[in-house]
Amino acid sequence: MILDDLVAVTKIRLARHQRQQSLADLKQTVAKMPRNHKPDFLTRLKQPGLHVIAEVKKASPSKGTIVTDFPYLAIAKAYDQAGADAISVLTEPDYFNGHLHYLKEISQQVSVPTLRKDFTIDPYMIYEAKANGAVIILLIVAILTDQQLRDYRQLAEKLGMHAIVEAYTAAEVTRALQSGAKIIGINNRNLKDFRVDFTNSLKLRAMVPDNIPVVAESGIKTQEDVEKLAAAGFNAILIGETLMRSNQKKQLIAAFKKERELARLETGA
């Protein structure tokens, strides 16, 4: 299964990073960092309407190389200027061609919160995300125990960060809720075989109470998709491949965000 392979290579990479910099040294680096002044992600998600998390991604296990030309800073700045509410940055190198330095440089150059998109399996990676400028991390229910989900989220919050707790099945949504998740992501992609079912998020949305923001992830391609998710009550969408393949990234984000404004008007907020 692809997910098992991803976790395996993440463990190897984690061990290498730990040899290069100890957890104690990493914690010192984090302790010396200046206070983050970017908008609070959770507060933003709770505002009316549909929010856009735009992803910087060069490749994926299912699609291979998505783009050969990869001016990641220019892409991130375009997302920022277009009004994206957050920017997701792939840092997994073996299957997604990501890198931590993408996250660090982008975080320094944009005005909105950044998400480290990776397979978090150890507290070290949370400190690492913080040290490289992220204010959001991803916790995937399928690869973590109930205790890890709770502990890692609480560690992120202690460091002034937020965690999106990602689920794919009804059982995983239940586990995410039981762990105390404050933001839940519902993935349309089965990480075991990377097949996508856009209706997955629509089926599971009702399981999450209205007071917990929900993010729809993967397989979002068209304005019609976005309209369906807005109507279903999602607080945000995370879009990667569709934006990366587009030559009109700013226009796409602007179009998607129109659904947010429509929803805002409908609620009277």
CSV table of C-alpha atoms in Angstrom, one decimal:
chain,number,residue,atom,x,y,z
A,1,MET,CA,0.0,0.0,0.0
A,2,ILE,CA,1.2,3.5,-0.9
A,3,LEU,CA,0.5,4.8,2.6
A,4,ASP,CA,2.7,2.1,4.2
A,5,ASP,CA,5.5,3.0,1.8
A,6,LEU,CA,5.2,6.7,2.6
A,7,VAL,CA,5.4,6.1,6.4
A,8,ALA,CA,8.4,3.8,5.8
A,9,VAL,CA,10.4,6.4,3.9
A,10,THR,CA,9.3,9.1,6.4
A,11,LYS,CA,10.8,7.1,9.3
A,12,ILE,CA,14.1,6.8,7.4
A,13,ARG,CA,14.1,10.6,6.6
A,14,LEU,CA,13.2,11.4,10.3
A,15,ALA,CA,16.2,9.3,11.5
A,16,ARG,CA,18.5,11.1,9.2
A,17,HIS,CA,17.3,14.6,10.3
A,18,GLN,CA,17.6,13.6,13.9
A,19,ARG,CA,21.2,12.7,13.3
A,20,GLN,CA,21.8,16.0,11.7
A,21,GLN,CA,20.1,18.0,14.4
A,22,SER,CA,19.1,16.7,17.8
A,23,LEU,CA,15.6,17.3,19.3
A,24,ALA,CA,17.2,19.4,22.0
A,25,ASP,CA,18.9,21.7,19.5
A,26,LEU,CA,15.7,21.9,17.5
A,27,LYS,CA,13.7,22.9,20.6
A,28,GLN,CA,16.3,25.7,21.2
A,29,THR,CA,15.8,27.0,17.7
A,30,VAL,CA,12.1,27.1,18.2
A,31,ALA,CA,12.4,28.8,21.5
A,32,LYS,CA,14.4,31.6,20.0
A,33,MET,CA,11.9,32.2,17.1
A,34,PRO,CA,10.1,35.6,17.1
A,35,ARG,CA,6.3,35.6,17.7
A,36,ASN,CA,4.2,34.8,14.8
A,37,HIS,CA,2.1,37.7,13.6
A,38,LYS,CA,0.2,36.0,10.8
A,39,PRO,CA,-3.6,35.8,10.9
A,40,ASP,CA,-4.9,33.1,13.2
A,41,PHE,CA,-5.9,30.2,11.0
A,42,LEU,CA,-8.6,28.7,13.3
A,43,THR,CA,-10.2,32.2,13.7
A,44,ARG,CA,-10.2,32.7,10.0
A,45,LEU,CA,-11.8,29.3,9.3
A,46,LYS,CA,-14.7,30.2,11.7
A,47,GLN,CA,-15.6,33.3,9.7
A,48,PRO,CA,-18.6,32.8,7.3
A,49,GLY,CA,-18.1,31.4,3.9
A,50,LEU,CA,-15.7,29.0,2.1
A,51,HIS,CA,-11.9,29.5,2.5
A,52,VAL,CA,-9.2,28.4,0.2
A,53,ILE,CA,-6.0,26.6,1.2
A,54,ALA,CA,-3.8,26.7,-2.0
A,55,GLU,CA,-1.2,24.0,-2.3
A,56,VAL,CA,2.4,24.2,-3.7
A,57,LYS,CA,3.1,20.7,-5.0
A,58,LYS,CA,5.5,19.5,-7.7
A,59,ALA,CA,4.6,15.8,-7.8
A,60,SER,CA,2.5,13.0,-6.3
A,61,PRO,CA,2.6,9.2,-6.2
A,62,SER,CA,-0.4,8.8,-8.4
A,63,LYS,CA,0.3,11.5,-11.0
A,64,GLY,CA,4.1,11.6,-11.0
A,65,THR,CA,5.5,15.0,-11.9
A,66,ILE,CA,2.7,17.5,-12.1
A,67,VAL,CA,4.8,20.4,-13.2
A,68,THR,CA,8.4,20.6,-14.5
A,69,ASP,CA,8.6,24.4,-14.1
A,70,PHE,CA,8.4,24.9,-10.4
A,71,PRO,CA,9.0,28.5,-9.3
A,72,TYR,CA,7.6,27.7,-5.8
A,73,LEU,CA,8.1,31.2,-4.4
A,74,ALA,CA,6.4,32.9,-7.3
A,75,ILE,CA,3.5,30.4,-7.1
A,76,ALA,CA,3.1,31.0,-3.4
A,77,LYS,CA,3.2,34.8,-3.8
A,78,ALA,CA,0.5,34.5,-6.5
A,79,TYR,CA,-1.7,32.5,-4.2
A,80,ASP,CA,-1.2,35.1,-1.5
A,81,GLN,CA,-2.0,38.0,-3.8
A,82,ALA,CA,-5.1,36.2,-5.0
A,83,GLY,CA,-6.5,36.0,-1.5
A,84,ALA,CA,-5.8,32.4,-0.5
A,85,ASP,CA,-6.5,32.0,3.2
A,86,ALA,CA,-3.5,29.6,3.8
A,87,ILE,CA,-0.8,28.0,1.7
A,88,SER,CA,0.0,24.3,1.9
A,89,VAL,CA,3.5,23.3,1.2
A,90,LEU,CA,4.6,19.7,0.4
A,91,THR,CA,7.8,18.8,2.3
A,92,GLU,CA,7.8,15.0,1.6
A,93,PRO,CA,10.7,14.5,-0.8
A,94,ASP,CA,10.6,10.9,-2.0
A,95,TYR,CA,7.1,10.7,-3.5
A,96,PHE,CA,6.1,14.4,-3.7
A,97,ASN,CA,9.4,16.1,-4.6
A,98,GLY,CA,8.9,18.4,-1.6
A,99,HIS,CA,11.5,19.9,0.7
A,100,LEU,CA,11.6,21.7,4.0
A,101,HIS,CA,13.4,24.7,2.4
A,102,TYR,CA,10.3,25.3,0.2
A,103,LEU,CA,8.3,25.7,3.4
A,104,LYS,CA,10.8,28.0,5.1
A,105,GLU,CA,11.3,30.3,2.1
A,106,ILE,CA,7.5,30.5,1.4
A,107,SER,CA,6.7,31.1,5.0
A,108,GLN,CA,9.1,34.1,5.0
A,109,GLN,CA,7.6,35.6,1.9
A,110,VAL,CA,3.8,35.3,2.3
A,111,SER,CA,1.4,37.1,4.6
A,112,VAL,CA,-0.9,34.1,5.3
A,113,PRO,CA,-0.5,31.0,7.4
A,114,THR,CA,1.5,28.1,5.9
A,115,LEU,CA,0.7,24.4,6.4
A,116,ARG,CA,3.4,21.7,6.4
A,117,LYS,CA,1.9,19.0,4.3
A,118,ASP,CA,3.7,15.8,5.3
A,119,PHE,CA,3.2,12.5,7.1
A,120,THR,CA,3.7,13.6,10.7
A,121,ILE,CA,4.8,10.5,12.8
A,122,ASP,CA,6.9,12.0,15.6
A,123,PRO,CA,7.0,15.1,17.8
A,124,TYR,CA,10.3,16.0,16.1
A,125,MET,CA,8.5,16.7,12.9
A,126,ILE,CA,6.2,19.2,14.7
A,127,TYR,CA,9.1,21.2,16.1
A,128,GLU,CA,10.7,20.9,12.6
A,129,ALA,CA,7.5,22.4,11.0
A,130,LYS,CA,7.6,25.3,13.5
A,131,ALA,CA,11.3,25.9,12.9
A,132,ASN,CA,10.6,26.2,9.2
A,133,GLY,CA,7.8,28.7,9.5
A,134,ALA,CA,4.7,26.6,9.4
A,135,VAL,CA,1.8,27.5,11.7
A,136,ILE,CA,-0.4,24.5,10.7
A,137,ILE,CA,0.4,20.8,10.6
A,138,LEU,CA,-1.4,17.8,9.2
A,139,LEU,CA,-2.2,14.8,11.4
A,140,ILE,CA,-3.4,11.8,9.5
A,141,VAL,CA,-5.7,9.5,11.5
A,142,ALA,CA,-4.8,6.4,9.5
A,143,ILE,CA,-1.2,6.5,10.6
A,144,LEU,CA,-1.5,7.6,14.2
A,145,THR,CA,-2.8,6.1,17.4
A,146,ASP,CA,-5.5,7.9,19.4
A,147,GLN,CA,-2.9,9.0,22.0
A,148,GLN,CA,-0.6,10.4,19.3
A,149,LEU,CA,-3.5,12.3,17.7
A,150,ARG,CA,-4.2,14.0,21.0
A,151,ASP,CA,-0.6,14.5,22.1
A,152,TYR,CA,0.6,15.8,18.7
A,153,ARG,CA,-2.3,18.3,18.4
A,154,GLN,CA,-1.7,19.6,21.9
A,155,LEU,CA,2.0,19.9,21.2
A,156,ALA,CA,1.2,21.9,18.1
A,157,GLU,CA,-1.1,24.2,20.1
A,158,LYS,CA,1.5,24.6,22.8
A,159,LEU,CA,3.9,25.9,20.0
A,160,GLY,CA,1.3,28.3,18.8
A,161,MET,CA,0.2,26.2,15.8
A,162,HIS,CA,-3.0,24.5,14.7
A,163,ALA,CA,-3.5,20.9,13.5
A,164,ILE,CA,-5.8,19.7,10.7
A,165,VAL,CA,-6.8,16.2,11.7
A,166,GLU,CA,-7.4,14.3,8.5
A,167,ALA,CA,-9.9,11.4,8.0
A,168,TYR,CA,-11.0,9.3,5.1
A,169,THR,CA,-13.7,7.0,6.6
A,170,ALA,CA,-16.5,7.4,9.1
A,171,ALA,CA,-14.5,5.5,11.7
A,172,GLU,CA,-11.6,7.9,11.2
A,173,VAL,CA,-13.9,10.9,11.6
A,174,THR,CA,-15.1,9.5,14.9
A,175,ARG,CA,-11.6,9.0,16.1
A,176,ALA,CA,-10.7,12.6,15.0
A,177,LEU,CA,-13.6,13.9,17.0
A,178,GLN,CA,-12.8,11.8,20.0
A,179,SER,CA,-9.2,13.0,20.0
A,180,GLY,CA,-10.4,16.6,20.5
A,181,ALA,CA,-9.6,17.8,17.0
A,182,LYS,CA,-10.4,21.5,16.5
A,183,ILE,CA,-10.1,21.4,12.7
A,184,ILE,CA,-11.0,18.3,10.7
A,185,GLY,CA,-10.0,17.5,7.2
A,186,ILE,CA,-12.0,15.0,5.1
A,187,ASN,CA,-9.9,13.5,2.3
A,188,ASN,CA,-11.5,12.4,-0.9
A,189,ARG,CA,-8.4,10.4,-1.6
A,190,ASN,CA,-7.8,6.9,-0.2
A,191,LEU,CA,-4.2,7.1,0.9
A,192,LYS,CA,-3.8,3.3,0.7
A,193,ASP,CA,-4.3,3.2,-3.1
A,194,PHE,CA,-4.6,7.0,-4.0
A,195,ARG,CA,-8.0,6.5,-5.7
A,196,VAL,CA,-10.2,9.6,-5.5
A,197,ASP,CA,-14.0,9.7,-4.8
A,198,PHE,CA,-15.1,13.3,-4.7
A,199,THR,CA,-18.4,12.4,-2.9
A,200,ASN,CA,-16.5,11.0,0.1
A,201,SER,CA,-16.3,14.4,1.8
A,202,LEU,CA,-20.0,15.1,1.0
A,203,LYS,CA,-21.0,11.8,2.6
A,204,LEU,CA,-19.0,12.4,5.8
A,205,ARG,CA,-19.5,16.2,6.4
A,206,ALA,CA,-22.7,15.7,8.5
A,207,MET,CA,-20.7,13.7,11.1
A,208,VAL,CA,-18.8,16.8,12.2
A,209,PRO,CA,-20.6,19.3,14.5
A,210,ASP,CA,-21.0,22.8,13.1
A,211,ASN,CA,-18.7,24.3,15.8
A,212,ILE,CA,-15.7,22.4,14.3
A,213,PRO,CA,-14.3,23.8,11.0
A,214,VAL,CA,-14.1,21.2,8.3
A,215,VAL,CA,-11.8,21.2,5.3
A,216,ALA,CA,-12.5,19.2,2.1
A,217,GLU,CA,-9.3,17.8,0.5
A,218,SER,CA,-8.4,16.3,-2.9
A,219,GLY,CA,-10.2,15.8,-6.1
A,220,ILE,CA,-11.6,19.3,-6.3
A,221,LYS,CA,-11.4,20.4,-9.9
A,222,THR,CA,-14.3,22.6,-11.0
A,223,GLN,CA,-16.4,25.5,-9.9
A,224,GLU,CA,-19.3,23.0,-9.7
A,225,ASP,CA,-17.3,21.0,-7.2
A,226,VAL,CA,-16.6,24.1,-5.1
A,227,GLU,CA,-20.3,25.0,-5.2
A,228,LYS,CA,-21.3,21.6,-3.9
A,229,LEU,CA,-18.8,21.8,-1.0
A,230,ALA,CA,-20.0,25.3,-0.1
A,231,ALA,CA,-23.6,24.1,-0.1
A,232,ALA,CA,-22.7,21.2,2.1
A,233,GLY,CA,-21.3,23.5,4.7
A,234,PHE,CA,-17.6,23.1,4.4
A,235,ASN,CA,-15.5,25.8,5.9
A,236,ALA,CA,-12.5,25.4,3.5
A,237,ILE,CA,-11.2,23.6,0.5
A,238,LEU,CA,-7.6,22.4,0.0
A,239,ILE,CA,-6.7,22.5,-3.7
A,240,GLY,CA,-3.3,21.3,-5.1
A,241,GLU,CA,-3.1,19.7,-8.5
A,242,THR,CA,-5.9,21.8,-10.1
A,243,LEU,CA,-4.1,25.0,-9.2
A,244,MET,CA,-0.7,23.7,-10.0
A,245,ARG,CA,-1.7,22.7,-13.6
A,246,SER,CA,-3.5,26.0,-14.2
A,247,ASN,CA,-2.0,28.9,-16.0
A,248,GLN,CA,-4.6,31.1,-14.3
A,249,LYS,CA,-4.0,30.5,-10.7
A,250,LYS,CA,-5.1,33.9,-9.5
A,251,GLN,CA,-8.3,33.8,-11.5
A,252,LEU,CA,-9.2,30.3,-10.2
A,253,ILE,CA,-8.7,31.3,-6.6
A,254,ALA,CA,-10.8,34.4,-7.1
A,255,ALA,CA,-13.6,32.3,-8.7
A,256,PHE,CA,-13.5,29.8,-5.9
A,257,LYS,CA,-13.6,32.5,-3.3
A,258,LYS,CA,-16.8,33.9,-4.8
A,259,GLU,CA,-18.5,31.0,-3.2
A,260,ARG,CA,-17.3,32.3,0.2
A,261,GLU,CA,-18.8,35.7,-0.5
A,262,LEU,CA,-22.1,34.1,-1.6
A,263,ALA,CA,-22.2,32.1,1.6
A,264,ARG,CA,-21.4,35.2,3.6
A,265,LEU,CA,-24.3,37.1,2.1
A,266,GLU,CA,-26.7,34.1,2.6
A,267,THR,CA,-25.9,34.0,6.3
A,268,GLY,CA,-26.2,37.8,6.6
A,269,ALA,CA,-22.7,38.0,8.2
